[in-house]
Coordinates of C-alpha atoms and ligand atoms in Angstrom, one line a residue:
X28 CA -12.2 58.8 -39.9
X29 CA -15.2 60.9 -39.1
X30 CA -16.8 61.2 -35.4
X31 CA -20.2 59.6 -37.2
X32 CA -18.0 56.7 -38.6
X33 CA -16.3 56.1 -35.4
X34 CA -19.2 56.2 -33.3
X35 CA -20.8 53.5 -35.7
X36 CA -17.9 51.7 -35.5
X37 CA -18.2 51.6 -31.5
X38 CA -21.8 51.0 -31.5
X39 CA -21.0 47.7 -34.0
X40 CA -18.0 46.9 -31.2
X41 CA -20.7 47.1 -28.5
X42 CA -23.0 44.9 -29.7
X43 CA -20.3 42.6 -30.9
X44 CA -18.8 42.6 -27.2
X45 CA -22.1 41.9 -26.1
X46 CA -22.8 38.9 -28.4
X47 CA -19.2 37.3 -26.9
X48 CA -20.0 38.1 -23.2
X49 CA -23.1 36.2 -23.6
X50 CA -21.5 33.2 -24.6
X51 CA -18.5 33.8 -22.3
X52 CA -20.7 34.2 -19.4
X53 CA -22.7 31.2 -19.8
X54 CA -19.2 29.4 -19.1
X55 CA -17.5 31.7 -16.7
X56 CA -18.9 34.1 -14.4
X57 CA -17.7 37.8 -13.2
X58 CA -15.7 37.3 -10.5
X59 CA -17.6 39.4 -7.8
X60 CA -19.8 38.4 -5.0
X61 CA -20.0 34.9 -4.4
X62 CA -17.7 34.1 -7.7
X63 CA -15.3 36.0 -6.7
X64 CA -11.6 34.4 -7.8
X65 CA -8.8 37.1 -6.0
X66 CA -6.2 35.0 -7.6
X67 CA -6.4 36.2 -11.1
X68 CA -9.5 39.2 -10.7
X69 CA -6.9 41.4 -9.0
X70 CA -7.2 42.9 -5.3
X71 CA -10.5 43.8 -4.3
X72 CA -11.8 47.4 -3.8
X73 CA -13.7 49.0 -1.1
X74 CA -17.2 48.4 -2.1
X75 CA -18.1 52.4 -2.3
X76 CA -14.8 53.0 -3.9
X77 CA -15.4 50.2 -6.9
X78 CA -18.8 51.2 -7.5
X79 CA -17.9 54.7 -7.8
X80 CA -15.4 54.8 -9.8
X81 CA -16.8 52.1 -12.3
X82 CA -19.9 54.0 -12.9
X83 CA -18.3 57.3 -12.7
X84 CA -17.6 57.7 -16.5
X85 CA -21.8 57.5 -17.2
X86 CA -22.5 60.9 -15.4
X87 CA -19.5 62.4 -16.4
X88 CA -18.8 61.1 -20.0
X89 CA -22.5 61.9 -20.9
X90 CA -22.4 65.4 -18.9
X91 CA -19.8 66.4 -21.1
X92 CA -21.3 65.2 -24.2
X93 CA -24.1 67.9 -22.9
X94 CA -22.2 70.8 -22.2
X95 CA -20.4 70.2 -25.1
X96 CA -22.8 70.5 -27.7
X97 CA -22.6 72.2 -30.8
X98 CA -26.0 73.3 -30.3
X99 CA -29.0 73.9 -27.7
X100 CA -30.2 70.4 -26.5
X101 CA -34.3 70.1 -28.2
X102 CA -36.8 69.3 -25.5
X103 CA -37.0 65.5 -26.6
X104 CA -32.6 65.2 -25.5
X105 CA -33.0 67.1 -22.2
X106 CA -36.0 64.9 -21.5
X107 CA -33.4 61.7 -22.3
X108 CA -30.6 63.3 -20.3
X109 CA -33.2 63.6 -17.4
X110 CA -33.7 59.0 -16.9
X111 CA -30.4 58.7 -17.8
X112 CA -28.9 61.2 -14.7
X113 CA -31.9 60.0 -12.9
X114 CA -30.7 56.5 -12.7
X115 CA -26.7 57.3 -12.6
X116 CA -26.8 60.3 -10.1
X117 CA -28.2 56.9 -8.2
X118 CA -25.7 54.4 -9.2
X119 CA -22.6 56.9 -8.8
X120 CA -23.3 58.2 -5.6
X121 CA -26.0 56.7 -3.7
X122 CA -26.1 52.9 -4.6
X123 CA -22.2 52.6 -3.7
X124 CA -22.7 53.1 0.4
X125 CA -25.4 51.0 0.1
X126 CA -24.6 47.2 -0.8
X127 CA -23.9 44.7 2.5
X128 CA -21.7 42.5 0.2
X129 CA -17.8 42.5 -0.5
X130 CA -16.0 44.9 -2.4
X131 CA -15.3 43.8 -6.6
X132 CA -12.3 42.8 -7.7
X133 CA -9.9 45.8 -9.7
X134 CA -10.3 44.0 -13.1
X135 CA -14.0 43.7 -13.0
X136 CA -14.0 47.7 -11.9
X137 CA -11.5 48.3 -14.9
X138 CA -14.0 46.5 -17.3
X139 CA -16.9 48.1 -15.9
X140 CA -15.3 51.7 -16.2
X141 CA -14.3 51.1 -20.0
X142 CA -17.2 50.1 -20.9
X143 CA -19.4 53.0 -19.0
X144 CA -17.1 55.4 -20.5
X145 CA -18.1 53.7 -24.1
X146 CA -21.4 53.6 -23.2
X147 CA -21.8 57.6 -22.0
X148 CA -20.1 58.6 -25.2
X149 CA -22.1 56.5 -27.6
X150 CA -25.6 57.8 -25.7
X151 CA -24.4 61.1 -25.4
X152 CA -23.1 62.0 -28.8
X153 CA -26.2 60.2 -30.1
X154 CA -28.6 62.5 -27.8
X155 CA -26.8 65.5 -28.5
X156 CA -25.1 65.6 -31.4
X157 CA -24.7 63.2 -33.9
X158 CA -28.6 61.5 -33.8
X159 CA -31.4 62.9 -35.6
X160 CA -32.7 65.2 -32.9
X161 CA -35.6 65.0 -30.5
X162 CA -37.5 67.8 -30.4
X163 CA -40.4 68.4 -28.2
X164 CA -43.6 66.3 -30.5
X165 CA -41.0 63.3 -29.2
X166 CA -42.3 63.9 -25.6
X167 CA -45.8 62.6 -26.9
X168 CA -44.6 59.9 -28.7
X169 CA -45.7 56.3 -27.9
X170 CA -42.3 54.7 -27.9
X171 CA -41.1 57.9 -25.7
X172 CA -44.0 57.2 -23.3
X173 CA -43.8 53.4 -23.1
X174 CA -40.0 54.3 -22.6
X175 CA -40.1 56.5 -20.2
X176 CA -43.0 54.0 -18.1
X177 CA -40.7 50.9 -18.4
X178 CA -37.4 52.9 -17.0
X179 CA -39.6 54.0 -13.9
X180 CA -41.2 50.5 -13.5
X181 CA -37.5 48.9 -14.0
X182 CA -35.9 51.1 -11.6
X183 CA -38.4 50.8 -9.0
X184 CA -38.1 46.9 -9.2
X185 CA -34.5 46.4 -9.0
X186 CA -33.7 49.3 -6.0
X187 CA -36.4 47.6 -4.2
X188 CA -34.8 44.2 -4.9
X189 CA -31.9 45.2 -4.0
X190 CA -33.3 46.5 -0.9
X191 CA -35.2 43.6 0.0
X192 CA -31.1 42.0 -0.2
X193 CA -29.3 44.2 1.9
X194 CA -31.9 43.4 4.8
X195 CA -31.3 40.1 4.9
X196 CA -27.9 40.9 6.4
X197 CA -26.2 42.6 9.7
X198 CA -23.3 45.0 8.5
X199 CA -20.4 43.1 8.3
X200 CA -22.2 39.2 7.9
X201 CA -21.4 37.3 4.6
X202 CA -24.3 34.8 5.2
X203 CA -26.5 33.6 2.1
X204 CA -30.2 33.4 2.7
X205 CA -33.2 32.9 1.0
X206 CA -34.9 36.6 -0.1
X207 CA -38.8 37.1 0.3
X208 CA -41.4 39.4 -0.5
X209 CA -41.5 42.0 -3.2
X210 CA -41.1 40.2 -6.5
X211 CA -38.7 37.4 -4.9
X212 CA -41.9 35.9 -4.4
X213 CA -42.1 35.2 -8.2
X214 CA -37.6 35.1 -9.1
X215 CA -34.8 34.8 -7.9
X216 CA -33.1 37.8 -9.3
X217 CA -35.7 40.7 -9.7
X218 CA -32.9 43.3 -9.7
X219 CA -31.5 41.9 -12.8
X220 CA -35.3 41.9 -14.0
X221 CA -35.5 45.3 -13.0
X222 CA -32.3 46.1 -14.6
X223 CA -33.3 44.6 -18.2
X224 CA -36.7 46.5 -17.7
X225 CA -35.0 49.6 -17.4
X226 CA -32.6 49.5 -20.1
X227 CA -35.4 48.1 -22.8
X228 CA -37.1 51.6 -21.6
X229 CA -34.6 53.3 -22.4
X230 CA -34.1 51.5 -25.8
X231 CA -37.4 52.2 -26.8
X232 CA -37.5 55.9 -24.9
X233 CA -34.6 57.0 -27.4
X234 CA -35.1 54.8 -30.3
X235 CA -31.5 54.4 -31.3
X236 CA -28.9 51.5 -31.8
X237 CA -26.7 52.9 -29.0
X238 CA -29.5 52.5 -26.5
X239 CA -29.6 49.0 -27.5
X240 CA -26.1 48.3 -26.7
X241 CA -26.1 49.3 -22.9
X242 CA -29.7 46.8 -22.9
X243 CA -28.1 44.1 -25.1
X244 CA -24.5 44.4 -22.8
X245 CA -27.1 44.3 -19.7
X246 CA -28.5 41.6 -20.9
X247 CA -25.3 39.5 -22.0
X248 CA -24.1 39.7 -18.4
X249 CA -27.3 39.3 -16.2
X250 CA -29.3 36.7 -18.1
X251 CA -26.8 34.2 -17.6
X252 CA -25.7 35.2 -14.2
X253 CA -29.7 35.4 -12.9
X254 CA -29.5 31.5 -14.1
X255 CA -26.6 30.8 -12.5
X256 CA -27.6 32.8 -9.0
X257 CA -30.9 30.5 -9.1
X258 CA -28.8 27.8 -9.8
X259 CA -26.9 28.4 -6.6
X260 CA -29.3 29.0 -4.3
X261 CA -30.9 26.0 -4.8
X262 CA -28.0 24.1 -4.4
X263 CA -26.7 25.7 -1.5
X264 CA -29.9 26.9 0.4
X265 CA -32.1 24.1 1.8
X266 CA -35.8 24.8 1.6
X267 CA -35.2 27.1 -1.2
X268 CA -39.2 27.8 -2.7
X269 CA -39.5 25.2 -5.9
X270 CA -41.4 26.8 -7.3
X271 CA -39.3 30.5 -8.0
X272 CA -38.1 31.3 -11.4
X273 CA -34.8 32.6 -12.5
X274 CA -35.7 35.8 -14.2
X275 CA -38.8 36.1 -15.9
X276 CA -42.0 34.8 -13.6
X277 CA -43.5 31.6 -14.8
X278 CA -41.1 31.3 -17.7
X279 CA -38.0 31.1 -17.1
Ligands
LIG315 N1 -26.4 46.9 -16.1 C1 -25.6 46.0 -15.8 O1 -24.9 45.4 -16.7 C2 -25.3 45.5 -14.4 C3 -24.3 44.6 -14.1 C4 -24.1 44.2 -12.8 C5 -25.0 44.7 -11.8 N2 -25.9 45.6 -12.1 C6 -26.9 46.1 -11.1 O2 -26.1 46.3 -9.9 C7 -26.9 45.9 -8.7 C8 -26.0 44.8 -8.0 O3 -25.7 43.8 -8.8 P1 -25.0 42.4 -8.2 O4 -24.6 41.6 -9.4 O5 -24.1 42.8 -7.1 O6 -26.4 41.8 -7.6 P2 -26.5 40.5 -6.6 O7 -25.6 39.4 -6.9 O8 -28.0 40.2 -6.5 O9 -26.0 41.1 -5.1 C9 -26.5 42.3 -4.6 C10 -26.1 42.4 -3.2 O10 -27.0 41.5 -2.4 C11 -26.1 40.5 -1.7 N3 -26.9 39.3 -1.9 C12 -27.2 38.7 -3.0 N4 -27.9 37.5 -2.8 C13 -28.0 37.4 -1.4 C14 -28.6 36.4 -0.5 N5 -29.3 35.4 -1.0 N6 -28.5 36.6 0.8 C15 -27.8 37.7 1.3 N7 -27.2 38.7 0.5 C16 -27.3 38.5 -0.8 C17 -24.8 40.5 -2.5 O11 -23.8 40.1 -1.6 P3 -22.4 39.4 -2.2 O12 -21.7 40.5 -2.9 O13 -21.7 38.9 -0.9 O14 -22.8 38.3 -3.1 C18 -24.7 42.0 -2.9 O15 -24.2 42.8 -1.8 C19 -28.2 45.3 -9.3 O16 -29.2 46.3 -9.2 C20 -27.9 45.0 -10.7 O17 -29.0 45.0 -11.5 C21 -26.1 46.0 -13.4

């Protein structure tokens, strides 16, 4: 089989694995945070320690996809490559010191890093190898521009969110409360929002089928946990406000 075949072939598997995580989802959650289940997720791992090595396959999978290249990354790829080591230069080593919650479980880190690793390959490859090329007239193209608007917009909305989380705890306190300000005013999960923003950027930013697997995967595991999370907090947190959304303000 031919890298182009397999990579199809992975892209196909992504979005099929995303189809089935949606469904399993709705039934049972990830076991991190307040689902966690140590009985049968496996020991848990520091929190800095399980974030960075689950998301540490995206900078380096997709850096060596770069310095690999057969040939000299167009304008329109390096552009790409610079959201996507925007956001994981972020995730890998700045968002794992940050969260105030408990560590994640070893399986839901060994899931995580398989499917980073699958993710940084398919992306990378795409960008600098086996798509069509991007060279630099792709830097003034609509769907680059909206792209590029909607990663910023995503990525300031959920590290704010997540912000606007960690302050509603002391280091070391486990205690749920009810978030305000920021978008919490309009859901209950604007990270996740700000997530699924992100990722349809960068969809649209590099026009390809495996930027719609990391949004479609996104969105097979935080749609249905954003309902459950809303779900929760209404049942566990008295005076929770009625009128908050899930995900999406005023919809749903
Ligand atoms: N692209 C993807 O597929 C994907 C998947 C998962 C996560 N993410 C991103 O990773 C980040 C973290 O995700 P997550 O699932 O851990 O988010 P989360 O469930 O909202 O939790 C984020 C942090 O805030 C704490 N927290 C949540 N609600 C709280 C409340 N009401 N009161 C006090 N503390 C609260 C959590 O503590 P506990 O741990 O104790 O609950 C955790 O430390 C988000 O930006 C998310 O978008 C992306």
């Amino acid at each position: 089989m031919d890298e182009a075949t397999f990579h199809e072939f992975l892209v196909f598997g992504l979005l099929v694995f995303a189809g089935l995580t949606a469904l399993g989802s709705i039934f049972v959650p990830a076991p991190y945070g307040r689902y966690a289940r140590p009985r049968w997720a496996g020991p848990d791992l520091p929190t800095w320690l399980a974030w960075m090595l689950m998301e540490l396959p995206q900078p380096v999978g997709f850096g060596l996809c770069l310095a690999l290249a057969a040939a000299a990354p167009s304008a329109g790829a390096w552009a790409l490559a610079g959201l996507w080591f925007f956001h994981y230069v972020y995730r890998t080593l700045i968002y794992p010191f940050l969260p105030r919650g408990g560590g994640l479980s070893l399986s839901v880190v060994l899931l995580g890093f398989a499917l980073n690793a699958g993710f940084s390959y398919a992306n990378g490859r795409w960008l600098f190898g086996l798509g069509p090329g991007r060279g630099a007239d792709w830097l003034l193209d609509g769907r680059f521009l909206a792209g590029a608007g909607l990663f910023f917009l995503g990525f300031g909305l959920h590290t704010t969110s997540d912000a606007i989380l960690r302050r509603l705890r002391p280091p070391g306190d486990r205690t749920y409360r009810i978030p305000a300000g920021g978008a919490f005013r309009w859901v209950s999960c604007p990270n996740y929002l700000g997530e699924l923003v992100q990722w349809t950027g960068w969809a649209l930013a590099s026009w390809s089928l495996a930027g719609v697997c990391i949004l479609a995967v996104s969105a097979a595991n935080l749609v249905p946990r954003a309902l459950r999370h809303h779900r929760w907090l209404k049942e566990h947190l008295p005076d929770y406000p009625p009128g908050r959304k899930a995900l999406v303000p005023f919809v749903l």
